[in-house]
C-alpha positions as a printed NumPy array, in Angstrom:
array([[184.232, 157.523,  99.211],
       [186.004, 160.596, 100.52 ],
       [189.731, 160.959, 101.134],
       [192.442, 163.596, 101.581],
       [195.749, 163.847,  99.758],
       [198.186, 165.839, 101.957],
       [200.978, 166.044,  99.36 ],
       [200.949, 165.502,  95.613],
       [201.446, 161.813,  94.925],
       [200.368, 158.844,  92.852],
       [197.033, 157.622,  94.235],
       [195.296, 154.291,  93.739],
       [191.813, 153.51 ,  95.08 ],
       [190.455, 150.041,  94.352],
       [187.505, 147.988,  95.595],
       [187.85 , 144.252,  96.302],
       [185.319, 141.538,  97.048],
       [185.557, 139.273, 100.083],
       [187.808, 136.822,  98.182],
       [190.33 , 139.578,  97.366],
       [189.372, 139.932,  93.703],
       [189.435, 143.494,  92.384],
       [185.937, 144.56 ,  91.339],
       [186.465, 148.278,  90.653],
       [189.344, 150.677,  90.092],
       [188.174, 154.15 ,  91.102],
       [191.393, 156.206,  91.048],
       [194.718, 155.479,  89.413],
       [196.917, 158.508,  88.84 ],
       [198.733, 161.53 ,  90.217],
       [196.641, 163.835,  92.423],
       [197.539, 167.24 ,  93.808],
       [196.974, 168.023,  97.504],
       [193.33 , 168.412,  98.487],
       [190.094, 166.707,  99.436],
       [188.545, 164.265,  96.986],
       [185.336, 162.28 ,  96.733],
       [184.599, 159.502,  94.262],
       [181.371, 157.614,  93.643],
       [181.286, 153.845,  93.411],
       [178.91 , 152.638,  90.69 ],
       [177.675, 149.474,  92.402],
       [174.962, 148.681,  89.844],
       [176.507, 145.359,  88.835],
       [177.744, 144.418,  92.317],
       [175.864, 142.048,  94.61 ],
       [175.002, 142.93 ,  98.193],
       [177.714, 141.941, 100.625],
       [181.016, 142.891, 102.206],
       [183.713, 144.594, 100.164],
       [186.988, 146.3  , 100.989],
       [188.525, 149.401,  99.468],
       [192.243, 150.091,  99.513],
       [193.69 , 153.571,  99.234],
       [197.375, 153.918,  98.355],
       [198.929, 157.401,  98.248],
       [202.708, 157.445,  98.093],
       [203.884, 155.411, 101.1  ],
       [200.454, 155.577, 102.784],
       [198.172, 152.52 , 102.528],
       [194.747, 152.167, 104.146],
       [192.1  , 149.454, 103.791],
       [188.52 , 149.843, 104.989],
       [185.405, 147.682, 104.943],
       [182.391, 148.594, 102.836],
       [178.977, 146.954, 103.285],
       [176.74 , 147.113, 100.228],
       [173.008, 146.572, 100.737],
       [170.612, 146.641,  97.824]])
């Protein structure tokens, strides 16, 4: 999952299942400006639809993720 941080801020990137339960916390801390990429270890996750939510300062974005095994 790739994302940009335009200004230094606290960043949180979490993955949720279709019921809204958090299944993975990928980032949780202060990041300096730049481009980042994190890998989701989906070994224990079932195939299906998931959502990931990126929070960086006041910015919040949620996107759909489809996992096929």
